[in-house]
Amino acid sequence: MWCGVVTLFPEMFKALSDFGVTGRAIDKQLLQLNLQNPRDFATDVHNTVDDRPYGGGPGMVMKVAPLRQSIHALREQVQPGVRPKVIALSPQGRRVTQQDIKVLVKEHSHVIFIAGRYEGIDERLYHLETAEEWSIGDYIISGGELGAMVIIDAIARLIPGVLGHTASAQQDSFEAGLLDCPHYTRPEIIDGLQVPEVLLSGDHARIAKWRQEQQLERTSLRRPDLLKTVLLD
Ligand code: 4GY
Protein backbone atom coordinates (compact mmCIF):
# COMPACT_ATOMS: atom_id res chain seq x y z
CA MET A 1 0.00 0.00 0.00
CA TRP A 2 1.31 3.42 -1.03
CA CYS A 3 0.28 6.38 1.16
CA GLY A 4 1.17 9.99 0.47
CA VAL A 5 0.55 12.70 3.06
CA VAL A 6 0.51 16.48 2.58
CA THR A 7 1.46 17.99 5.94
CA LEU A 8 3.12 21.05 7.46
CA PHE A 9 4.42 18.72 10.20
CA PRO A 10 6.02 15.68 8.52
CA GLU A 11 7.95 14.85 11.72
CA MET A 12 4.70 13.91 13.44
CA PHE A 13 4.61 10.82 11.19
CA LYS A 14 7.58 9.35 13.09
CA ALA A 15 4.79 8.10 15.36
CA LEU A 16 3.93 5.71 12.51
CA SER A 17 7.38 4.98 11.03
CA ASP A 18 9.27 4.48 14.29
CA PHE A 19 6.89 2.35 16.37
CA GLY A 20 5.03 -0.93 16.50
CA VAL A 21 2.89 -2.52 13.81
CA THR A 22 3.07 0.47 11.43
CA GLY A 23 6.87 0.74 11.83
CA ARG A 24 7.27 -2.95 10.95
CA ALA A 25 4.88 -2.62 7.97
CA ILE A 26 7.09 0.18 6.61
CA ASP A 27 10.33 -1.73 7.34
CA LYS A 28 8.93 -4.75 5.47
CA GLN A 29 7.90 -2.44 2.59
CA LEU A 30 4.28 -3.58 2.89
CA LEU A 31 3.40 0.07 3.58
CA GLN A 32 5.11 2.99 1.87
CA LEU A 33 4.77 6.43 3.48
CA ASN A 34 5.59 9.51 1.39
CA LEU A 35 5.46 12.91 3.07
CA GLN A 36 5.19 16.25 1.28
CA ASN A 37 5.41 19.59 3.06
CA PRO A 38 3.39 22.30 1.25
CA ARG A 39 5.87 24.81 2.73
CA ASP A 40 8.32 23.51 0.07
CA PHE A 41 6.08 25.16 -2.56
CA ALA A 42 5.73 28.54 -0.88
CA THR A 43 7.00 31.34 -3.09
CA ASP A 44 7.55 34.36 -0.81
CA VAL A 45 10.34 35.13 1.67
CA HIS A 46 8.13 34.14 4.62
CA ASN A 47 7.25 30.73 3.08
CA THR A 48 3.54 31.56 3.39
CA VAL A 49 1.02 28.72 2.93
CA ASP A 50 -2.01 30.47 4.48
CA ASP A 51 -3.93 33.71 4.04
CA ARG A 52 -6.81 35.70 5.54
CA PRO A 53 -10.35 34.38 4.98
CA TYR A 54 -12.54 36.16 2.40
CA GLY A 55 -15.55 37.55 4.26
CA GLY A 56 -13.45 38.20 7.33
CA GLY A 57 -13.36 36.37 10.62
CA PRO A 58 -10.70 34.85 12.85
CA GLY A 59 -7.83 32.62 11.83
CA MET A 60 -6.22 31.77 8.52
CA VAL A 61 -7.12 29.56 5.57
CA MET A 62 -4.71 27.22 3.75
CA LYS A 63 -4.03 28.43 0.22
CA VAL A 64 -4.80 26.18 -2.76
CA ALA A 65 -1.52 26.51 -4.69
CA PRO A 66 0.98 24.94 -2.22
CA LEU A 67 -1.45 22.11 -1.40
CA ARG A 68 -2.17 21.46 -5.05
CA GLN A 69 1.49 21.39 -5.99
CA SER A 70 2.10 19.00 -3.09
CA ILE A 71 -0.58 16.60 -4.38
CA HIS A 72 0.92 16.80 -7.87
CA ALA A 73 4.45 16.17 -6.56
CA LEU A 74 3.21 13.05 -4.74
CA ARG A 75 1.33 11.85 -7.83
CA GLU A 76 4.52 12.07 -9.86
CA GLN A 77 6.08 9.51 -7.52
CA VAL A 78 3.66 6.74 -8.59
CA GLN A 79 3.73 4.60 -11.75
CA PRO A 80 2.11 6.24 -14.81
CA GLY A 81 -1.57 5.30 -15.13
CA VAL A 82 -2.09 5.02 -11.37
CA ARG A 83 -4.43 7.69 -9.98
CA PRO A 84 -4.27 7.84 -6.16
CA LYS A 85 -7.47 8.49 -4.23
CA VAL A 86 -7.28 11.88 -2.44
CA ILE A 87 -8.71 12.13 1.09
CA ALA A 88 -8.74 15.28 3.23
CA LEU A 89 -9.18 14.88 6.99
CA SER A 90 -11.97 17.11 8.25
CA PRO A 91 -14.72 17.19 10.87
CA GLN A 92 -17.05 18.07 7.94
CA GLY A 93 -16.31 14.71 6.34
CA ARG A 94 -18.12 11.38 6.37
CA ARG A 95 -17.41 9.36 9.52
CA VAL A 96 -14.82 6.64 8.85
CA THR A 97 -15.72 3.04 9.71
CA GLN A 98 -13.79 -0.25 9.61
CA GLN A 99 -15.73 -0.98 6.41
CA ASP A 100 -14.21 2.13 4.76
CA ILE A 101 -10.72 0.98 5.76
CA LYS A 102 -11.39 -2.47 4.29
CA VAL A 103 -12.55 -0.96 0.98
CA LEU A 104 -9.50 1.33 0.88
CA VAL A 105 -7.06 -1.57 1.34
CA LYS A 106 -8.89 -3.86 -1.13
CA GLU A 107 -9.66 -1.36 -3.89
CA HIS A 108 -7.17 1.50 -3.64
CA SER A 109 -3.47 0.67 -3.71
CA HIS A 110 -2.53 4.38 -3.63
CA VAL A 111 -4.01 7.07 -1.33
CA ILE A 112 -3.01 10.69 -0.72
CA PHE A 113 -4.08 12.24 2.61
CA ILE A 114 -4.35 16.01 3.04
CA ALA A 115 -3.73 17.11 6.64
CA GLY A 116 -5.00 20.67 7.03
CA ARG A 117 -4.14 23.19 9.75
CA TYR A 118 -5.41 26.62 10.87
CA GLU A 119 -9.16 27.29 10.30
CA GLY A 120 -9.33 25.04 7.27
CA ILE A 121 -8.54 24.61 3.58
CA ASP A 122 -9.78 26.78 0.68
CA GLU A 123 -12.91 24.89 -0.46
CA ARG A 124 -11.82 24.95 -4.11
CA LEU A 125 -9.00 22.46 -3.44
CA TYR A 126 -11.57 19.66 -2.92
CA HIS A 127 -13.15 20.37 -6.31
CA LEU A 128 -9.90 20.88 -8.22
CA GLU A 129 -8.33 17.66 -6.92
CA THR A 130 -11.55 15.65 -6.45
CA ALA A 131 -10.73 15.11 -2.80
CA GLU A 132 -13.17 13.36 -0.47
CA GLU A 133 -13.52 14.66 3.11
CA TRP A 134 -13.29 11.98 5.80
CA SER A 135 -13.78 12.47 9.56
CA ILE A 136 -12.38 10.31 12.36
CA GLY A 137 -15.06 11.51 14.80
CA ASP A 138 -17.28 14.33 15.98
CA TYR A 139 -14.68 16.46 17.76
CA ILE A 140 -12.20 19.10 16.61
CA ILE A 141 -8.47 18.47 16.67
CA SER A 142 -5.80 21.03 15.75
CA GLY A 143 -4.85 19.50 12.42
CA GLY A 144 -5.50 16.62 10.05
CA GLU A 145 -2.23 14.81 10.91
CA LEU A 146 -3.57 12.74 13.81
CA GLY A 147 -6.62 11.83 11.71
CA ALA A 148 -4.41 10.71 8.81
CA MET A 149 -2.28 8.66 11.21
CA VAL A 150 -5.37 6.98 12.70
CA ILE A 151 -6.51 5.91 9.23
CA ILE A 152 -3.03 4.83 8.07
CA ASP A 153 -2.66 2.72 11.25
CA ALA A 154 -6.03 1.08 10.60
CA ILE A 155 -4.93 0.47 6.96
CA ALA A 156 -1.57 -1.05 7.98
CA ARG A 157 -3.12 -3.77 10.15
CA LEU A 158 -5.33 -4.94 7.24
CA ILE A 159 -2.45 -5.29 4.75
CA PRO A 160 -1.76 -9.02 4.26
CA GLY A 161 1.44 -10.03 6.06
CA VAL A 162 1.50 -7.10 8.50
CA LEU A 163 -0.15 -8.81 11.49
CA GLY A 164 0.76 -12.24 12.81
CA HIS A 165 -1.92 -14.95 12.91
CA THR A 166 -2.83 -14.35 16.57
CA ALA A 167 -3.32 -10.63 16.13
CA SER A 168 -5.33 -10.99 12.92
CA ALA A 169 -7.74 -13.41 14.62
CA GLN A 170 -8.33 -10.81 17.33
CA GLN A 171 -9.62 -8.54 14.61
CA ASP A 172 -12.43 -10.93 13.89
CA SER A 173 -14.58 -9.36 16.61
CA PHE A 174 -15.00 -6.09 14.77
CA GLU A 175 -14.90 -8.01 11.52
CA ALA A 176 -18.14 -9.64 12.71
CA GLY A 177 -19.50 -6.17 13.51
CA LEU A 178 -19.47 -6.82 17.26
CA LEU A 179 -17.45 -5.46 20.18
CA ASP A 180 -14.69 -7.66 21.54
CA CYS A 181 -15.16 -10.04 24.51
CA PRO A 182 -13.37 -9.40 27.84
CA HIS A 183 -9.78 -10.64 28.20
CA TYR A 184 -7.91 -11.97 31.25
CA THR A 185 -4.37 -13.09 32.05
CA ARG A 186 -2.45 -14.22 35.16
CA PRO A 187 -2.80 -14.04 38.11
CA GLU A 188 -6.07 -15.93 38.58
CA ILE A 189 -7.24 -13.67 41.44
CA ILE A 190 -6.53 -9.93 41.92
CA ASP A 191 -7.90 -8.31 45.11
CA GLY A 192 -10.64 -10.95 45.20
CA LEU A 193 -11.55 -10.54 41.50
CA GLN A 194 -11.64 -14.02 39.89
CA VAL A 195 -11.12 -14.88 36.25
CA PRO A 196 -14.46 -16.29 34.93
CA GLU A 197 -14.44 -20.05 35.67
CA VAL A 198 -15.27 -21.02 32.06
CA LEU A 199 -11.91 -19.63 30.84
CA LEU A 200 -10.05 -22.03 33.18
CA SER A 201 -12.17 -25.04 32.15
CA GLY A 202 -10.15 -26.05 29.08
CA ASP A 203 -13.49 -26.73 27.34
CA HIS A 204 -12.84 -24.91 24.05
CA ALA A 205 -16.40 -25.20 22.75
CA ARG A 206 -17.79 -23.74 25.99
CA ILE A 207 -15.18 -20.96 25.93
CA ALA A 208 -16.04 -20.02 22.33
CA LYS A 209 -19.76 -19.95 23.19
CA TRP A 210 -19.14 -17.80 26.31
CA ARG A 211 -17.01 -15.33 24.33
CA GLN A 212 -19.67 -14.95 21.63
CA GLU A 213 -22.36 -14.37 24.27
CA GLN A 214 -20.14 -11.74 25.90
CA GLN A 215 -19.64 -10.04 22.55
CA LEU A 216 -23.38 -9.92 21.91
CA GLU A 217 -24.20 -8.74 25.45
CA ARG A 218 -21.59 -5.98 25.47
CA THR A 219 -22.60 -4.81 22.01
CA SER A 220 -26.29 -4.64 22.93
CA LEU A 221 -25.48 -2.77 26.17
CA ARG A 222 -22.80 -0.39 24.88
CA ARG A 223 -23.41 -0.06 21.13
CA PRO A 224 -26.96 -1.06 20.22
CA ASP A 225 -26.46 0.87 16.96
CA LEU A 226 -23.85 -1.72 15.88
CA LEU A 227 -26.14 -4.62 16.73
CA LYS A 228 -28.81 -3.31 14.37
CA THR A 229 -26.49 -3.55 11.35
CA VAL A 230 -25.25 -7.02 12.40
CA LEU A 231 -28.80 -8.34 12.67
CA LEU A 232 -29.63 -6.83 9.26
CA ASP A 233 -26.58 -8.58 7.74
N1 4GY B 1 -12.51 15.34 13.43
N2 4GY B 1 -11.63 14.09 11.65
C1 4GY B 1 -10.63 16.00 11.98
C2 4GY B 1 -10.28 17.32 12.51
C3 4GY B 1 -8.89 19.31 12.16
C4 4GY B 1 -8.74 22.65 10.40
C5 4GY B 1 -8.61 20.86 8.69
C6 4GY B 1 -11.65 15.16 12.43
O1 4GY B 1 -10.65 14.24 10.76
N3 4GY B 1 -10.03 15.40 10.95
O2 4GY B 1 -10.80 17.76 13.51
N4 4GY B 1 -9.34 18.00 11.81
C7 4GY B 1 -9.11 20.32 11.06
C8 4GY B 1 -8.54 21.63 11.50
C9 4GY B 1 -8.08 22.18 9.12
C10 4GY B 1 -8.46 19.84 9.77
Coordinates of C-alpha atoms and ligand atoms in Angstrom, one line a residue:
M1 CA 0.0 0.0 0.0
W2 CA 1.3 3.4 -1.0
C3 CA 0.3 6.4 1.2
G4 CA 1.2 10.0 0.5
V5 CA 0.6 12.7 3.1
V6 CA 0.5 16.5 2.6
T7 CA 1.5 18.0 5.9
L8 CA 3.1 21.0 7.5
F9 CA 4.4 18.7 10.2
P10 CA 6.0 15.7 8.5
E11 CA 7.9 14.8 11.7
M12 CA 4.7 13.9 13.4
F13 CA 4.6 10.8 11.2
K14 CA 7.6 9.3 13.1
A15 CA 4.8 8.1 15.4
L16 CA 3.9 5.7 12.5
S17 CA 7.4 5.0 11.0
D18 CA 9.3 4.5 14.3
F19 CA 6.9 2.3 16.4
G20 CA 5.0 -0.9 16.5
V21 CA 2.9 -2.5 13.8
T22 CA 3.1 0.5 11.4
G23 CA 6.9 0.7 11.8
R24 CA 7.3 -2.9 10.9
A25 CA 4.9 -2.6 8.0
I26 CA 7.1 0.2 6.6
D27 CA 10.3 -1.7 7.3
K28 CA 8.9 -4.8 5.5
Q29 CA 7.9 -2.4 2.6
L30 CA 4.3 -3.6 2.9
L31 CA 3.4 0.1 3.6
Q32 CA 5.1 3.0 1.9
L33 CA 4.8 6.4 3.5
N34 CA 5.6 9.5 1.4
L35 CA 5.5 12.9 3.1
Q36 CA 5.2 16.2 1.3
N37 CA 5.4 19.6 3.1
P38 CA 3.4 22.3 1.2
R39 CA 5.9 24.8 2.7
D40 CA 8.3 23.5 0.1
F41 CA 6.1 25.2 -2.6
A42 CA 5.7 28.5 -0.9
T43 CA 7.0 31.3 -3.1
D44 CA 7.5 34.4 -0.8
V45 CA 10.3 35.1 1.7
H46 CA 8.1 34.1 4.6
N47 CA 7.2 30.7 3.1
T48 CA 3.5 31.6 3.4
V49 CA 1.0 28.7 2.9
D50 CA -2.0 30.5 4.5
D51 CA -3.9 33.7 4.0
R52 CA -6.8 35.7 5.5
P53 CA -10.3 34.4 5.0
Y54 CA -12.5 36.2 2.4
G55 CA -15.5 37.5 4.3
G56 CA -13.5 38.2 7.3
G57 CA -13.4 36.4 10.6
P58 CA -10.7 34.9 12.8
G59 CA -7.8 32.6 11.8
M60 CA -6.2 31.8 8.5
V61 CA -7.1 29.6 5.6
M62 CA -4.7 27.2 3.8
K63 CA -4.0 28.4 0.2
V64 CA -4.8 26.2 -2.8
A65 CA -1.5 26.5 -4.7
P66 CA 1.0 24.9 -2.2
L67 CA -1.5 22.1 -1.4
R68 CA -2.2 21.5 -5.0
Q69 CA 1.5 21.4 -6.0
S70 CA 2.1 19.0 -3.1
I71 CA -0.6 16.6 -4.4
H72 CA 0.9 16.8 -7.9
A73 CA 4.4 16.2 -6.6
L74 CA 3.2 13.0 -4.7
R75 CA 1.3 11.8 -7.8
E76 CA 4.5 12.1 -9.9
Q77 CA 6.1 9.5 -7.5
V78 CA 3.7 6.7 -8.6
Q79 CA 3.7 4.6 -11.7
P80 CA 2.1 6.2 -14.8
G81 CA -1.6 5.3 -15.1
V82 CA -2.1 5.0 -11.4
R83 CA -4.4 7.7 -10.0
P84 CA -4.3 7.8 -6.2
K85 CA -7.5 8.5 -4.2
V86 CA -7.3 11.9 -2.4
I87 CA -8.7 12.1 1.1
A88 CA -8.7 15.3 3.2
L89 CA -9.2 14.9 7.0
S90 CA -12.0 17.1 8.2
P91 CA -14.7 17.2 10.9
Q92 CA -17.1 18.1 7.9
G93 CA -16.3 14.7 6.3
R94 CA -18.1 11.4 6.4
R95 CA -17.4 9.4 9.5
V96 CA -14.8 6.6 8.9
T97 CA -15.7 3.0 9.7
Q98 CA -13.8 -0.2 9.6
Q99 CA -15.7 -1.0 6.4
D100 CA -14.2 2.1 4.8
I101 CA -10.7 1.0 5.8
K102 CA -11.4 -2.5 4.3
V103 CA -12.6 -1.0 1.0
L104 CA -9.5 1.3 0.9
V105 CA -7.1 -1.6 1.3
K106 CA -8.9 -3.9 -1.1
E107 CA -9.7 -1.4 -3.9
H108 CA -7.2 1.5 -3.6
S109 CA -3.5 0.7 -3.7
H110 CA -2.5 4.4 -3.6
V111 CA -4.0 7.1 -1.3
I112 CA -3.0 10.7 -0.7
F113 CA -4.1 12.2 2.6
I114 CA -4.3 16.0 3.0
A115 CA -3.7 17.1 6.6
G116 CA -5.0 20.7 7.0
R117 CA -4.1 23.2 9.8
Y118 CA -5.4 26.6 10.9
E119 CA -9.2 27.3 10.3
G120 CA -9.3 25.0 7.3
I121 CA -8.5 24.6 3.6
D122 CA -9.8 26.8 0.7
E123 CA -12.9 24.9 -0.5
R124 CA -11.8 25.0 -4.1
L125 CA -9.0 22.5 -3.4
Y126 CA -11.6 19.7 -2.9
H127 CA -13.1 20.4 -6.3
L128 CA -9.9 20.9 -8.2
E129 CA -8.3 17.7 -6.9
T130 CA -11.6 15.6 -6.4
A131 CA -10.7 15.1 -2.8
E132 CA -13.2 13.4 -0.5
E133 CA -13.5 14.7 3.1
W134 CA -13.3 12.0 5.8
S135 CA -13.8 12.5 9.6
I136 CA -12.4 10.3 12.4
G137 CA -15.1 11.5 14.8
D138 CA -17.3 14.3 16.0
Y139 CA -14.7 16.5 17.8
I140 CA -12.2 19.1 16.6
I141 CA -8.5 18.5 16.7
S142 CA -5.8 21.0 15.8
G143 CA -4.8 19.5 12.4
G144 CA -5.5 16.6 10.0
E145 CA -2.2 14.8 10.9
L146 CA -3.6 12.7 13.8
G147 CA -6.6 11.8 11.7
A148 CA -4.4 10.7 8.8
M149 CA -2.3 8.7 11.2
V150 CA -5.4 7.0 12.7
I151 CA -6.5 5.9 9.2
I152 CA -3.0 4.8 8.1
D153 CA -2.7 2.7 11.2
A154 CA -6.0 1.1 10.6
I155 CA -4.9 0.5 7.0
A156 CA -1.6 -1.1 8.0
R157 CA -3.1 -3.8 10.1
L158 CA -5.3 -4.9 7.2
I159 CA -2.4 -5.3 4.8
P160 CA -1.8 -9.0 4.3
G161 CA 1.4 -10.0 6.1
V162 CA 1.5 -7.1 8.5
L163 CA -0.1 -8.8 11.5
G164 CA 0.8 -12.2 12.8
H165 CA -1.9 -14.9 12.9
T166 CA -2.8 -14.3 16.6
A167 CA -3.3 -10.6 16.1
S168 CA -5.3 -11.0 12.9
A169 CA -7.7 -13.4 14.6
Q170 CA -8.3 -10.8 17.3
Q171 CA -9.6 -8.5 14.6
D172 CA -12.4 -10.9 13.9
S173 CA -14.6 -9.4 16.6
F174 CA -15.0 -6.1 14.8
E175 CA -14.9 -8.0 11.5
A176 CA -18.1 -9.6 12.7
G177 CA -19.5 -6.2 13.5
L178 CA -19.5 -6.8 17.3
L179 CA -17.5 -5.5 20.2
D180 CA -14.7 -7.7 21.5
C181 CA -15.2 -10.0 24.5
P182 CA -13.4 -9.4 27.8
H183 CA -9.8 -10.6 28.2
Y184 CA -7.9 -12.0 31.3
T185 CA -4.4 -13.1 32.0
R186 CA -2.4 -14.2 35.2
P187 CA -2.8 -14.0 38.1
E188 CA -6.1 -15.9 38.6
I189 CA -7.2 -13.7 41.4
I190 CA -6.5 -9.9 41.9
D191 CA -7.9 -8.3 45.1
G192 CA -10.6 -11.0 45.2
L193 CA -11.6 -10.5 41.5
Q194 CA -11.6 -14.0 39.9
V195 CA -11.1 -14.9 36.2
P196 CA -14.5 -16.3 34.9
E197 CA -14.4 -20.0 35.7
V198 CA -15.3 -21.0 32.1
L199 CA -11.9 -19.6 30.8
L200 CA -10.0 -22.0 33.2
S201 CA -12.2 -25.0 32.1
G202 CA -10.2 -26.0 29.1
D203 CA -13.5 -26.7 27.3
H204 CA -12.8 -24.9 24.1
A205 CA -16.4 -25.2 22.7
R206 CA -17.8 -23.7 26.0
I207 CA -15.2 -21.0 25.9
A208 CA -16.0 -20.0 22.3
K209 CA -19.8 -19.9 23.2
W210 CA -19.1 -17.8 26.3
R211 CA -17.0 -15.3 24.3
Q212 CA -19.7 -15.0 21.6
E213 CA -22.4 -14.4 24.3
Q214 CA -20.1 -11.7 25.9
Q215 CA -19.6 -10.0 22.5
L216 CA -23.4 -9.9 21.9
E217 CA -24.2 -8.7 25.5
R218 CA -21.6 -6.0 25.5
T219 CA -22.6 -4.8 22.0
S220 CA -26.3 -4.6 22.9
L221 CA -25.5 -2.8 26.2
R222 CA -22.8 -0.4 24.9
R223 CA -23.4 -0.1 21.1
P224 CA -27.0 -1.1 20.2
D225 CA -26.5 0.9 17.0
L226 CA -23.8 -1.7 15.9
L227 CA -26.1 -4.6 16.7
K228 CA -28.8 -3.3 14.4
T229 CA -26.5 -3.6 11.3
V230 CA -25.3 -7.0 12.4
L231 CA -28.8 -8.3 12.7
L232 CA -29.6 -6.8 9.3
D233 CA -26.6 -8.6 7.7
Ligands
4GY1 N1 -12.5 15.3 13.4 N2 -11.6 14.1 11.7 C1 -10.6 16.0 12.0 C2 -10.3 17.3 12.5 C3 -8.9 19.3 12.2 C4 -8.7 22.7 10.4 C5 -8.6 20.9 8.7 C6 -11.7 15.2 12.4 O1 -10.7 14.2 10.8 N3 -10.0 15.4 11.0 O2 -10.8 17.8 13.5 N4 -9.3 18.0 11.8 C7 -9.1 20.3 11.1 C8 -8.5 21.6 11.5 C9 -8.1 22.2 9.1 C10 -8.5 19.8 9.8

